[in-house]
PDB file of C-alpha atoms in Angstrom:
ATOM      1  CA  LEU I   1      61.679 139.703 179.388  1.00  0.00           C
ATOM      2  CA  SER I   2      64.053 137.866 177.275  1.00  0.00           C
ATOM      3  CA  ASP I   3      67.714 136.889 178.742  1.00  0.00           C
ATOM      4  CA  PRO I   4      70.424 138.226 176.321  1.00  0.00           C
ATOM      5  CA  CYS I   5      72.801 135.461 177.455  1.00  0.00           C
ATOM      6  CA  PRO I   6      71.897 132.086 176.533  1.00  0.00           C
ATOM      7  CA  VAL I   7      70.894 129.493 179.154  1.00  0.00           C
ATOM      8  CA  PRO I   8      74.055 127.266 179.649  1.00  0.00           C
ATOM      9  CA  GLU I   9      72.185 124.402 178.509  1.00  0.00           C
ATOM     10  CA  GLU I  10      71.281 125.807 175.103  1.00  0.00           C
ATOM     11  CA  ALA I  11      74.771 127.159 174.880  1.00  0.00           C
ATOM     12  CA  ALA I  12      76.282 123.820 175.594  1.00  0.00           C
ATOM     13  CA  ALA I  13      73.848 122.131 172.946  1.00  0.00           C
ATOM     14  CA  LEU I  14      74.701 124.951 170.574  1.00  0.00           C
ATOM     15  CA  SER I  15      78.409 124.202 170.624  1.00  0.00           C
ATOM     16  CA  GLU I  16      77.918 120.462 170.452  1.00  0.00           C
ATOM     17  CA  GLY I  17      76.238 121.264 167.344  1.00  0.00           C
ATOM     18  CA  LEU I  18      78.677 123.226 166.025  1.00  0.00           C
ATOM     19  CA  LEU I  19      81.365 120.752 166.908  1.00  0.00           C
ATOM     20  CA  GLY I  20      79.509 117.951 165.122  1.00  0.00           C
ATOM     21  CA  ALA I  21      78.981 120.071 162.069  1.00  0.00           C
ATOM     22  CA  ASP I  22      82.498 121.036 161.813  1.00  0.00           C
ATOM     23  CA  GLU I  23      83.341 117.233 161.917  1.00  0.00           C
ATOM     24  CA  ASP I  24      80.603 116.429 159.422  1.00  0.00           C
ATOM     25  CA  THR I  25      82.441 119.071 157.353  1.00  0.00           C
ATOM     26  CA  SER I  26      85.962 117.658 158.046  1.00  0.00           C
ATOM     27  CA  VAL I  27      84.550 114.097 157.007  1.00  0.00           C
ATOM     28  CA  VAL I  28      83.099 115.859 153.484  1.00  0.00           C
ATOM     29  CA  LEU I  29      86.074 117.583 152.735  1.00  0.00           C
ATOM     30  CA  GLU I  30      88.320 114.250 153.240  1.00  0.00           C
ATOM     31  CA  GLU I  31      85.722 112.670 150.613  1.00  0.00           C
ATOM     32  CA  LEU I  32      85.983 115.547 148.307  1.00  0.00           C
ATOM     33  CA  THR I  33      90.086 115.151 148.611  1.00  0.00           C
ATOM     34  CA  GLU I  34      89.939 111.346 147.799  1.00  0.00           C
ATOM     35  CA  GLN I  35      87.321 112.160 144.856  1.00  0.00           C
ATOM     36  CA  GLU I  36      89.761 114.706 143.487  1.00  0.00           C
ATOM     37  CA  GLY I  37      92.507 112.431 143.647  1.00  0.00           C
ATOM     38  CA  LEU I  38      90.571 110.021 141.953  1.00  0.00           C
ATOM     39  CA  VAL I  39      89.314 112.515 139.241  1.00  0.00           C
ATOM     40  CA  ALA I  40      93.029 113.296 138.725  1.00  0.00           C
ATOM     41  CA  PHE I  41      93.975 109.677 138.647  1.00  0.00           C
ATOM     42  CA  HIS I  42      91.348 108.655 136.114  1.00  0.00           C
ATOM     43  CA  ARG I  43      92.185 112.136 134.250  1.00  0.00           C
ATOM     44  CA  GLU I  44      95.638 110.989 133.592  1.00  0.00           C
ATOM     45  CA  GLU I  45      94.549 107.599 132.560  1.00  0.00           C
ATOM     46  CA  LEU I  46      92.576 108.988 129.919  1.00  0.00           C
ATOM     47  CA  HIS I  47      95.175 111.228 128.751  1.00  0.00           C
ATOM     48  CA  GLN I  48      97.487 108.116 128.736  1.00  0.00           C
ATOM     49  CA  THR I  49      94.985 105.958 126.665  1.00  0.00           C
ATOM     50  CA  ASN I  50      94.294 108.916 124.275  1.00  0.00           C
ATOM     51  CA  GLN I  51      97.890 109.233 123.615  1.00  0.00           C
ATOM     52  CA  GLY I  52      98.292 105.432 122.672  1.00  0.00           C
ATOM     53  CA  VAL I  53      95.128 105.997 120.798  1.00  0.00           C
ATOM     54  CA  LEU I  54      96.859 108.765 118.678  1.00  0.00           C
ATOM     55  CA  ALA I  55      99.996 106.526 118.312  1.00  0.00           C
ATOM     56  CA  LEU I  56      98.139 103.764 117.147  1.00  0.00           C
ATOM     57  CA  HIS I  57      96.208 105.817 114.730  1.00  0.00           C
ATOM     58  CA  ALA I  58      99.803 107.206 113.377  1.00  0.00           C
ATOM     59  CA  GLU I  59     101.022 103.623 113.334  1.00  0.00           C
ATOM     60  CA  LEU I  60      97.768 102.527 111.196  1.00  0.00           C
ATOM     61  CA  ASP I  61      98.415 105.487 108.938  1.00  0.00           C
ATOM     62  CA  ALA I  62     101.797 104.505 108.105  1.00  0.00           C
ATOM     63  CA  ALA I  63     101.077 100.908 107.690  1.00  0.00           C
ATOM     64  CA  GLY I  64      98.220 101.729 105.387  1.00  0.00           C
ATOM     65  CA  ARG I  65     100.520 104.021 103.420  1.00  0.00           C
ATOM     66  CA  ALA I  66     103.207 101.255 103.237  1.00  0.00           C
ATOM     67  CA  GLN I  67     100.721  98.764 102.026  1.00  0.00           C
ATOM     68  CA  ARG I  68      99.402 101.197  99.311  1.00  0.00           C
ATOM     69  CA  GLU I  69     102.895 101.511  98.026  1.00  0.00           C
ATOM     70  CA  ALA I  70     103.449  97.862  98.270  1.00  0.00           C
ATOM     71  CA  PHE I  71     100.351  97.294  96.140  1.00  0.00           C
ATOM     72  CA  ALA I  72     101.429  99.699  93.325  1.00  0.00           C
ATOM     73  CA  ALA I  73     104.859  98.276  93.286  1.00  0.00           C
ATOM     74  CA  GLU I  74     103.288  95.030  92.744  1.00  0.00           C
ATOM     75  CA  ARG I  75     101.194  96.220  90.279  1.00  0.00           C
ATOM     76  CA  ARG I  76     104.087  98.061  88.417  1.00  0.00           C
ATOM     77  CA  ALA I  77     106.217  94.543  88.743  1.00  0.00           C
ATOM     78  CA  ARG I  78     103.053  92.529  87.287  1.00  0.00           C
ATOM     79  CA  THR I  79     102.370  94.967  84.382  1.00  0.00           C
ATOM     80  CA  GLU I  80     106.219  94.936  83.613  1.00  0.00           C
ATOM     81  CA  ALA I  81     106.186  91.300  83.863  1.00  0.00           C
ATOM     82  CA  GLU I  82     103.136  91.118  81.888  1.00  0.00           C
ATOM     83  CA  ASN I  83     104.776  93.498  79.135  1.00  0.00           C
ATOM     84  CA  ALA I  84     108.011  91.227  79.082  1.00  0.00           C
ATOM     85  CA  ARG I  85     105.837  87.590  78.699  1.00  0.00           C
ATOM     86  CA  ARG I  86     103.967  89.443  75.447  1.00  0.00           C
ATOM     87  CA  ARG I  87     107.160  90.493  73.947  1.00  0.00           C
ATOM     88  CA  LEU I  88     108.760  86.790  74.534  1.00  0.00           C
ATOM     89  CA  THR I  89     105.669  85.383  73.111  1.00  0.00           C
ATOM     90  CA  PHE I  90     105.895  87.891  70.075  1.00  0.00           C
ATOM     91  CA  LEU I  91     109.488  86.753  69.580  1.00  0.00           C
ATOM     92  CA  ALA I  92     108.978  82.798  70.107  1.00  0.00           C
ATOM     93  CA  ASP I  93     105.963  83.252  67.559  1.00  0.00           C
ATOM     94  CA  ALA I  94     107.749  85.365  65.481  1.00  0.00           C
ATOM     95  CA  SER I  95     111.055  83.235  65.414  1.00  0.00           C
ATOM     96  CA  ALA I  96     108.574  79.887  64.771  1.00  0.00           C
ATOM     97  CA  GLU I  97     106.961  81.460  61.869  1.00  0.00           C
ATOM     98  CA  LEU I  98     109.884  82.894  60.270  1.00  0.00           C
ATOM     99  CA  THR I  99     112.198  80.195  60.554  1.00  0.00           C
ATOM    100  CA  ALA I 100     109.514  77.653  58.942  1.00  0.00           C
ATOM    101  CA  SER I 101     110.759  78.674  55.549  1.00  0.00           C
ATOM    102  CA  LEU I 102     114.082  79.588  54.261  1.00  0.00           C
ATOM    103  CA  ASN I 103     112.356  81.376  51.218  1.00  0.00           C
ATOM    104  CA  HIS I 104     112.326  85.011  51.346  1.00  0.00           C
ATOM    105  CA  ASP I 105     108.893  85.631  49.607  1.00  0.00           C
ATOM    106  CA  GLU I 106     107.330  83.543  52.159  1.00  0.00           C
ATOM    107  CA  ILE I 107     108.809  85.198  55.056  1.00  0.00           C
ATOM    108  CA  LEU I 108     108.117  88.508  53.874  1.00  0.00           C
ATOM    109  CA  ARG I 109     104.628  87.038  53.211  1.00  0.00           C
ATOM    110  CA  ARG I 110     104.041  86.036  56.989  1.00  0.00           C
ATOM    111  CA  LEU I 111     105.472  89.056  58.300  1.00  0.00           C
ATOM    112  CA  PRO I 112     102.221  91.238  57.945  1.00  0.00           C
ATOM    113  CA  GLU I 113     100.339  88.089  59.352  1.00  0.00           C
ATOM    114  CA  LEU I 114     102.470  88.410  62.553  1.00  0.00           C
ATOM    115  CA  LEU I 115     102.235  91.980  63.192  1.00  0.00           C
ATOM    116  CA  VAL I 116      98.829  93.102  61.956  1.00  0.00           C
ATOM    117  CA  PRO I 117      96.284  93.654  64.091  1.00  0.00           C
ATOM    118  CA  ARG I 118      98.091  92.843  67.166  1.00  0.00           C
ATOM    119  CA  TYR I 119     100.970  95.000  66.992  1.00  0.00           C
ATOM    120  CA  ALA I 120     100.274  97.342  63.989  1.00  0.00           C
ATOM    121  CA  ASP I 121      97.599  98.820  62.116  1.00  0.00           C
ATOM    122  CA  GLY I 122      99.597  97.973  58.984  1.00  0.00           C
ATOM    123  CA  VAL I 123     103.181  96.816  57.448  1.00  0.00           C
ATOM    124  CA  ASP I 124     104.797  98.177  54.562  1.00  0.00           C
ATOM    125  CA  VAL I 125     107.443  95.711  53.336  1.00  0.00           C
TER     126      VAL I 125
END
């Protein structure tokens, strides 16, 4: 017949096995705790990196807008300078042509040549 109580040797081996398993479980739990700490650390590092990347993108967007505005202002200034240069050139050319003679008929004859077709479609004097 079978003995309901285990033999003391078997009980000792079972106890040692359970204690060993408890120690192994404790080591595994410690390792898991360390790994959880590392995961938390890396998660925080990743979060901070993401925040830095978002801030960098915002700065790059702002710099891009500022650059586009500066280019637009430069284009406007260049266009205005070109228009002013054209007006001054016209005035210098007109002054030279019109002061070349004191004869009114000659001046009136030269006016259409100065204005048409560059500044007007036609001239009536």
